[in-house]
Amino acid sequence: MAEFILPATDDRTAVIGRTGSGKTQLALWLLSRMPIDRMPWVIVDYKGDELVNAIDRAIPISYDVVPIQPGVYILRVLPGEEEELSDWFRRVWEVGGIGIYVDEGYMIGRNDKYFNACLTQGRSKHIPMIVLTQRPLWLSRFVFSEASYFFIFDITHSKDRGVVKEYVKDESRDKVDVRLRKYHSWYYDVGEASMIEVRPVPEGDVILADIDARLPKQRP
């Protein structure tokens, strides 16, 4: 893989691409590089993704739980639970020190007050975030304006590509329209205004083994 800076525990990262492009595998690889043995990370799970649910030591939680112990937790969200999720984000924002992984960001209302608060104040409150989406057009703009890093896979719709281009500078904009090889992505460093091609991350079983090896044996 090309050399690049990994997100830190005060960064927001956007992972963008059509279904099947490789978003989840890359995002879980990013999660495997986070200090999950030193702070809690919660996966906000809309899709019931097979790879996410194969994390052996991940702990399912409900809306009344904001974990403080290190590890990986899964919060499964059903349609119609927008108020419960927004209130959960409020408590995360109040507590701080919790990593958030959202498997489909456009499912959260773009005007959700506390989701946006976690994005805009995440640095000071130590709330790193990894947000995945296949439809940037429908997503809160704060996912992009507050991101330190982008991973951009193939994007089907021209309007979605247009949204991403609004946050990418200079000659890097044209690369958003370039279709890469399967499971390759563009890595864009906002601070450096630089874009490089990234090869596919390790296979899912390798990523899962890395995550599970670092997770403590824990209870909810």
Short mmCIF file of C-alpha atoms in Angstrom, two decimals, residues 18-146:
data_model
loop_
_atom_site.label_atom_id
_atom_site.label_comp_id
_atom_site.label_asym_id
_atom_site.label_seq_id
_atom_site.Cartn_x
_atom_site.Cartn_y
_atom_site.Cartn_z
CA ARG A 18 -20.74 2.93 -4.29
CA THR A 19 -21.99 -0.36 -2.88
CA GLY A 20 -19.39 -3.10 -3.29
CA SER A 21 -16.49 -0.72 -3.89
CA GLY A 22 -14.59 -1.73 -0.74
CA LYS A 23 -15.67 0.92 1.80
CA THR A 24 -16.43 -1.40 4.69
CA GLN A 25 -13.25 -3.42 4.43
CA LEU A 26 -11.10 -0.28 4.32
CA ALA A 27 -13.02 1.37 7.17
CA LEU A 28 -12.67 -1.72 9.36
CA TRP A 29 -8.97 -1.79 8.54
CA LEU A 30 -8.78 1.82 9.74
CA LEU A 31 -10.65 0.78 12.89
CA SER A 32 -8.13 -2.02 13.43
CA ARG A 33 -5.37 0.63 13.51
CA MET A 34 -7.18 2.71 16.14
CA PRO A 35 -6.38 2.32 19.88
CA ILE A 36 -9.38 0.07 20.52
CA ASP A 37 -7.46 -1.40 23.44
CA ARG A 38 -7.32 2.03 25.11
CA MET A 39 -10.66 3.66 24.28
CA PRO A 40 -14.17 2.56 23.31
CA TRP A 41 -15.26 2.59 19.67
CA VAL A 42 -18.92 2.19 18.70
CA ILE A 43 -20.05 0.96 15.28
CA VAL A 44 -23.42 2.52 14.42
CA ASP A 45 -24.77 -0.37 12.37
CA TYR A 46 -27.56 0.27 9.87
CA LYS A 47 -26.74 -2.47 7.39
CA GLY A 48 -26.00 -5.53 9.49
CA ASP A 49 -22.83 -5.97 7.48
CA GLU A 50 -21.45 -9.51 7.57
CA LEU A 51 -17.86 -8.40 8.17
CA VAL A 52 -18.85 -6.04 10.99
CA ASN A 53 -20.88 -8.76 12.66
CA ALA A 54 -17.95 -11.18 12.41
CA ILE A 55 -15.94 -9.21 15.01
CA ASP A 56 -15.93 -11.90 17.68
CA ARG A 57 -15.36 -9.73 20.73
CA ALA A 58 -17.56 -6.82 19.71
CA ILE A 59 -20.27 -6.15 22.27
CA PRO A 60 -23.83 -5.27 21.19
CA ILE A 61 -25.25 -2.29 23.06
CA SER A 62 -28.59 -0.49 23.26
CA TYR A 63 -29.36 3.22 23.21
CA ASP A 64 -29.11 3.49 26.99
CA VAL A 65 -25.41 2.50 26.93
CA VAL A 66 -22.54 4.92 26.30
CA PRO A 67 -19.49 2.73 26.88
CA ILE A 68 -16.45 3.99 28.75
CA GLN A 69 -14.33 0.82 28.74
CA PRO A 70 -11.97 0.13 25.80
CA GLY A 71 -13.19 -2.16 23.05
CA VAL A 72 -15.50 -2.34 20.05
CA TYR A 73 -19.26 -2.05 20.52
CA ILE A 74 -22.09 -2.37 18.00
CA LEU A 75 -25.23 -0.22 18.17
CA ARG A 76 -27.78 -1.63 15.73
CA VAL A 77 -30.18 1.00 14.40
CA LEU A 78 -33.61 0.27 12.96
CA PRO A 79 -35.76 2.54 10.76
CA GLY A 80 -37.82 4.98 12.80
CA GLU A 81 -35.31 5.22 15.66
CA GLU A 82 -33.99 8.65 14.70
CA GLU A 83 -34.89 10.28 18.03
CA GLU A 84 -33.29 7.52 20.08
CA LEU A 85 -30.10 7.72 18.02
CA SER A 86 -29.96 11.52 18.24
CA ASP A 87 -30.28 11.35 22.02
CA TRP A 88 -27.52 8.74 22.10
CA PHE A 89 -25.25 11.08 20.12
CA ARG A 90 -26.09 13.79 22.68
CA ARG A 91 -24.78 11.62 25.50
CA VAL A 92 -21.66 10.68 23.51
CA TRP A 93 -21.05 14.41 22.94
CA GLU A 94 -21.44 15.06 26.67
CA VAL A 95 -19.13 12.23 27.75
CA GLY A 96 -16.46 12.48 25.02
CA GLY A 97 -13.52 10.13 24.58
CA ILE A 98 -15.49 7.69 22.40
CA GLY A 99 -14.74 6.75 18.80
CA ILE A 100 -17.66 6.54 16.37
CA TYR A 101 -17.87 4.45 13.18
CA VAL A 102 -21.03 5.02 11.11
CA ASP A 103 -21.61 2.42 8.41
CA GLU A 104 -23.96 4.63 6.33
CA GLY A 105 -23.92 8.30 7.16
CA TYR A 106 -26.80 9.39 4.95
CA MET A 107 -29.21 7.38 7.13
CA ILE A 108 -28.66 9.98 9.85
CA GLY A 109 -30.57 13.20 9.21
CA ARG A 110 -28.27 15.84 7.78
CA ASN A 111 -29.58 18.32 10.37
CA ASP A 112 -29.23 16.04 13.39
CA LYS A 113 -28.00 18.44 16.07
CA TYR A 114 -25.84 16.10 18.10
CA PHE A 115 -24.43 14.05 15.24
CA ASN A 116 -23.25 17.34 13.80
CA ALA A 117 -21.99 18.44 17.22
CA CYS A 118 -19.83 15.32 17.42
CA LEU A 119 -18.46 16.15 13.97
CA THR A 120 -17.78 19.84 14.61
CA GLN A 121 -16.51 19.51 18.19
CA GLY A 122 -14.99 16.06 17.92
CA ARG A 123 -11.42 17.28 18.17
CA SER A 124 -11.86 19.09 21.49
CA LYS A 125 -14.05 16.31 22.92
CA HIS A 126 -11.79 13.50 21.68
CA ILE A 127 -14.48 11.92 19.52
CA PRO A 128 -12.77 10.50 16.42
CA MET A 129 -15.20 9.50 13.68
CA ILE A 130 -15.14 7.27 10.61
CA VAL A 131 -18.21 7.90 8.46
CA LEU A 132 -19.03 5.78 5.40
CA THR A 133 -21.45 6.75 2.65
CA GLN A 134 -22.49 5.84 -0.86
CA ARG A 135 -24.58 9.02 -1.33
CA PRO A 136 -22.65 12.18 -0.38
CA LEU A 137 -25.50 14.31 -1.76
CA TRP A 138 -27.77 13.20 1.08
CA LEU A 139 -25.19 13.53 3.86
CA SER A 140 -24.56 16.22 6.44
CA ARG A 141 -22.01 18.60 4.95
CA PHE A 142 -20.13 18.58 8.27
CA VAL A 143 -18.94 15.04 7.47
CA PHE A 144 -16.86 16.61 4.70
CA SER A 145 -16.09 20.06 6.06
CA GLU A 146 -14.73 18.62 9.32
#
